[in-house]
Amino acid sequence: SGTNANIYINGKLDNSGTLTCTSQNSAYPMRIGRPQLSGGTTENYKGLMDEIKIYNLALTADQVKVEFN
């Protein structure tokens, strides 16, 4: 099933759209900036990431503003 995903940059909505995903039960760790590619190879993100947070719930737009401003 689809759900709406919102991307915020510096506390402001930058993009939104429908995201289709399924629950994953995996022995592999979750990776940010280093995806597992086909054939078992990896490719590292070249750049900086700051204030990455993962929530087990959806934040409202007001909660995003409070959290990141």
XYZ file of C-alpha atoms in Angstrom, residues 6-69:
64
model
C 7.473 14.387 2.816
C 11.081 15.558 2.520
C 12.081 18.552 4.633
C 15.268 20.540 4.146
C 16.176 23.063 6.830
C 12.706 22.729 8.353
C 10.853 23.526 5.117
C 8.921 21.098 2.923
C 11.034 20.445 -0.178
C 9.216 17.564 -1.872
C 6.424 15.053 -1.307
C 4.962 12.040 -3.025
C 3.584 8.559 -2.639
C 5.954 6.000 -1.181
C 5.327 2.301 -1.559
C 7.173 0.103 0.870
C 6.961 -3.229 2.598
C 8.216 -4.366 5.961
C 11.654 -5.932 5.719
C 12.896 -8.683 7.973
C 16.579 -8.875 7.203
C 19.775 -10.095 8.787
C 21.549 -7.110 7.222
C 21.922 -3.805 9.101
C 20.155 -0.673 7.913
C 22.615 1.546 6.073
C 22.470 5.269 5.474
C 24.776 6.541 2.756
C 26.096 3.113 1.820
C 23.595 1.061 -0.170
C 23.997 -2.639 -0.808
C 24.094 -3.014 -4.583
C 23.462 -6.100 -6.644
C 26.272 -8.609 -6.430
C 27.058 -7.625 -2.837
C 29.051 -4.499 -3.675
C 28.609 -1.201 -1.858
C 28.931 2.414 -2.925
C 29.628 5.104 -0.339
C 27.811 8.449 -0.351
C 30.217 11.265 -1.184
C 29.140 14.263 0.858
C 28.058 15.319 4.328
C 24.975 14.273 6.291
C 23.910 16.138 9.399
C 21.178 15.567 11.988
C 19.867 12.282 10.635
C 17.017 10.995 12.767
C 14.788 7.965 12.425
C 11.372 7.874 14.051
C 8.902 5.055 14.551
C 6.034 7.453 13.824
C 5.127 10.154 11.335
C 5.874 13.717 12.412
C 3.536 16.573 11.578
C 4.873 19.609 9.727
C 4.794 21.588 12.988
C 6.786 18.883 14.804
C 9.436 18.973 12.061
C 9.732 22.752 12.417
C 10.141 22.514 16.191
C 12.622 19.640 15.974
C 14.917 21.126 13.340
C 14.702 24.901 13.867
